[in-house]
Amino acid sequence: MRGLLILLSALLLLESTDGNKEYDQLSQHETVIVDKAIRVANQNYGSKHIDFASVLETNPDKKMLHVLLRSTLCDKKTPSVHRKDCVIQDKAKPQVSCVDCRGTMSCLLLKEMDKIKKTLSECSSSHHLLGAGHTLAQKTDEITQTGCLGCI
């Protein structure tokens, strides 16, 4: 019984680390987004190359990917791309949080937690009601209210 509990604990631990994918384990779509995040972060932050550290959150329904980028020992080079040869420095600054929400990239320093939470909240809460803002839906409502199809 004790061995079974240890085995289950180990499996749960492995499952909980699933979000820490290596770059090579990302899907093609995810690597495109991560590469974009690396470019943006290297343009805006740090004196050393900033590279992919981990996926923090993913939500395919909201078309959202949140990644953490960290400074490396490598010098910056152009173009900024993922570099396997660069060692990530876990405690080095800057650490950059990048959120891609429906194709819009937002990269902020990790210490700007309030702004990051706001970005994630806006991405999670924004949704489009089908037909709600469309002009055809508005005309349909006008027709219904007036009862006159030729009046519009």
CSV table of C-alpha atoms in Angstrom, one decimal:
chain,number,residue,atom,x,y,z
A,1,MET,CA,0.0,0.0,0.0
A,2,ARG,CA,2.8,2.4,0.9
A,3,GLY,CA,4.6,1.7,-2.4
A,4,LEU,CA,1.4,2.5,-4.3
A,5,LEU,CA,1.1,5.8,-2.5
A,6,ILE,CA,4.7,6.7,-3.4
A,7,LEU,CA,4.1,5.7,-7.0
A,8,LEU,CA,0.9,7.9,-7.2
A,9,SER,CA,2.8,10.8,-5.6
A,10,ALA,CA,5.5,10.5,-8.2
A,11,LEU,CA,3.0,10.4,-11.1
A,12,LEU,CA,1.3,13.5,-9.7
A,13,LEU,CA,4.6,15.3,-9.5
A,14,LEU,CA,5.4,14.4,-13.1
A,15,GLU,CA,2.0,15.5,-14.2
A,16,SER,CA,2.4,18.9,-12.4
A,17,THR,CA,5.6,19.6,-14.2
A,18,ASP,CA,4.0,19.1,-17.6
A,19,GLY,CA,3.8,22.9,-18.1
A,20,ASN,CA,7.6,23.1,-18.1
A,21,LYS,CA,8.0,21.9,-21.6
A,22,GLU,CA,11.3,22.3,-23.3
A,23,TYR,CA,11.4,24.4,-26.4
A,24,ASP,CA,11.7,21.3,-28.6
A,25,GLN,CA,8.5,19.8,-27.1
A,26,LEU,CA,6.3,22.8,-28.1
A,27,SER,CA,3.9,22.5,-31.0
A,28,GLN,CA,4.8,24.4,-34.2
A,29,HIS,CA,2.1,27.0,-33.4
A,30,GLU,CA,3.6,27.5,-29.9
A,31,THR,CA,7.1,27.9,-31.3
A,32,VAL,CA,6.0,30.6,-33.6
A,33,ILE,CA,4.5,32.5,-30.7
A,34,VAL,CA,7.5,31.9,-28.4
A,35,ASP,CA,9.9,33.1,-31.2
A,36,LYS,CA,7.9,36.2,-31.5
A,37,ALA,CA,8.0,36.7,-27.7
A,38,ILE,CA,11.8,36.2,-27.8
A,39,ARG,CA,12.2,38.9,-30.5
A,40,VAL,CA,10.0,41.4,-28.6
A,41,ALA,CA,11.7,40.8,-25.2
A,42,ASN,CA,15.2,41.1,-26.7
A,43,GLN,CA,14.2,44.4,-28.4
A,44,ASN,CA,12.9,45.9,-25.2
A,45,TYR,CA,14.8,44.4,-22.2
A,46,GLY,CA,18.2,43.3,-21.0
A,47,SER,CA,21.8,43.4,-22.0
A,48,LYS,CA,22.1,39.7,-22.5
A,49,HIS,CA,20.1,37.3,-24.7
A,50,ILE,CA,16.7,36.6,-23.3
A,51,ASP,CA,15.3,33.1,-24.1
A,52,PHE,CA,12.5,30.7,-23.5
A,53,ALA,CA,12.3,29.4,-19.9
A,54,SER,CA,8.8,27.8,-19.6
A,55,VAL,CA,5.1,27.9,-20.6
A,56,LEU,CA,3.2,29.5,-17.7
A,57,GLU,CA,-0.3,29.1,-19.0
A,58,THR,CA,-2.1,28.0,-22.2
A,59,ASN,CA,-5.7,28.4,-23.2
A,60,PRO,CA,-6.5,27.2,-26.7
A,61,ASP,CA,-10.2,28.3,-26.4
A,62,LYS,CA,-9.1,31.9,-25.7
A,63,LYS,CA,-6.2,31.6,-28.2
A,64,MET,CA,-3.8,32.6,-25.4
A,65,LEU,CA,-0.3,31.5,-24.5
A,66,HIS,CA,1.6,32.9,-21.5
A,67,VAL,CA,5.4,32.2,-21.4
A,68,LEU,CA,8.3,33.1,-19.2
A,69,LEU,CA,11.6,34.3,-20.7
A,70,ARG,CA,14.8,34.6,-18.8
A,71,SER,CA,18.2,36.1,-19.3
A,72,THR,CA,21.1,33.9,-20.5
A,73,LEU,CA,24.8,34.1,-20.4
A,74,CYS,CA,24.9,34.8,-24.1
A,75,ASP,CA,25.4,38.2,-25.7
A,76,LYS,CA,22.5,39.7,-27.7
A,77,LYS,CA,22.6,39.0,-31.4
A,78,THR,CA,20.4,40.0,-34.2
A,79,PRO,CA,18.0,38.4,-35.1
A,80,SER,CA,16.8,37.3,-31.7
A,81,VAL,CA,15.8,33.7,-31.9
A,82,HIS,CA,15.8,30.7,-29.6
A,83,ARG,CA,19.4,29.6,-29.0
A,84,LYS,CA,20.0,26.1,-27.6
A,85,ASP,CA,23.6,26.9,-26.7
A,86,CYS,CA,22.6,29.7,-24.3
A,87,VAL,CA,22.3,28.7,-20.6
A,88,ILE,CA,19.2,30.2,-18.8
A,89,GLN,CA,20.1,32.0,-15.6
A,90,ASP,CA,17.2,31.3,-13.2
A,91,LYS,CA,17.8,34.2,-10.9
A,92,ALA,CA,19.3,36.7,-13.4
A,93,LYS,CA,17.4,39.7,-14.4
A,94,PRO,CA,15.4,40.5,-16.4
A,95,GLN,CA,12.7,37.9,-16.3
A,96,VAL,CA,10.0,38.6,-18.9
A,97,SER,CA,6.4,37.5,-19.0
A,98,CYS,CA,5.0,37.5,-22.5
A,99,VAL,CA,1.3,36.9,-23.2
A,100,ASP,CA,0.0,36.3,-26.7
A,101,CYS,CA,-3.7,36.9,-26.9
A,102,ARG,CA,-5.3,36.2,-30.2
A,103,GLY,CA,-2.1,37.2,-32.1
A,104,THR,CA,-1.4,40.3,-30.0
A,105,MET,CA,1.9,40.0,-28.0
A,106,SER,CA,2.4,41.8,-24.7
A,107,CYS,CA,5.8,41.4,-22.9
A,108,LEU,CA,6.3,42.9,-19.5
A,109,LEU,CA,9.0,42.5,-16.8
A,110,LEU,CA,8.0,39.7,-14.3
A,111,LYS,CA,8.0,42.2,-11.5
A,112,GLU,CA,5.1,44.1,-13.1
A,113,MET,CA,2.6,41.5,-11.7
A,114,ASP,CA,-0.4,43.9,-11.7
A,115,LYS,CA,0.0,44.7,-15.4
A,116,ILE,CA,0.5,41.0,-16.2
A,117,LYS,CA,-2.6,40.0,-14.3
A,118,LYS,CA,-4.6,42.7,-16.0
A,119,THR,CA,-3.4,41.5,-19.4
A,120,LEU,CA,-4.3,37.9,-18.6
A,121,SER,CA,-7.7,39.0,-17.2
A,122,GLU,CA,-8.5,41.1,-20.3
A,123,CYS,CA,-7.6,38.2,-22.6
A,124,SER,CA,-9.7,35.7,-20.6
A,125,SER,CA,-12.7,38.0,-20.3
A,126,SER,CA,-12.8,39.3,-23.8
A,127,HIS,CA,-15.2,37.4,-26.0
A,128,HIS,CA,-17.4,38.2,-28.9
A,129,LEU,CA,-21.0,37.5,-28.9
A,130,LEU,CA,-21.9,36.2,-32.3
A,131,GLY,CA,-23.8,38.9,-34.3
A,132,ALA,CA,-23.9,41.3,-31.3
A,133,GLY,CA,-22.0,44.2,-32.9
A,134,HIS,CA,-22.7,43.4,-36.5
A,135,THR,CA,-24.7,46.0,-38.6
A,136,LEU,CA,-27.0,43.3,-39.9
A,137,ALA,CA,-28.0,42.4,-36.4
A,138,GLN,CA,-28.8,46.0,-35.7
A,139,LYS,CA,-30.9,46.4,-38.8
A,140,THR,CA,-32.8,43.2,-37.9
A,141,ASP,CA,-33.6,44.8,-34.6
A,142,GLU,CA,-34.9,48.0,-36.2
A,143,ILE,CA,-37.1,46.0,-38.6
A,144,THR,CA,-38.5,44.1,-35.7
A,145,GLN,CA,-39.2,47.2,-33.7
A,146,THR,CA,-40.8,49.2,-36.5
A,147,GLY,CA,-42.4,46.4,-38.4
A,148,CYS,CA,-41.4,48.1,-41.6
A,149,LEU,CA,-39.0,46.4,-44.0
A,150,GLY,CA,-38.9,49.2,-46.5
A,151,CYS,CA,-38.4,52.0,-44.0
A,152,ILE,CA,-34.8,51.4,-43.5
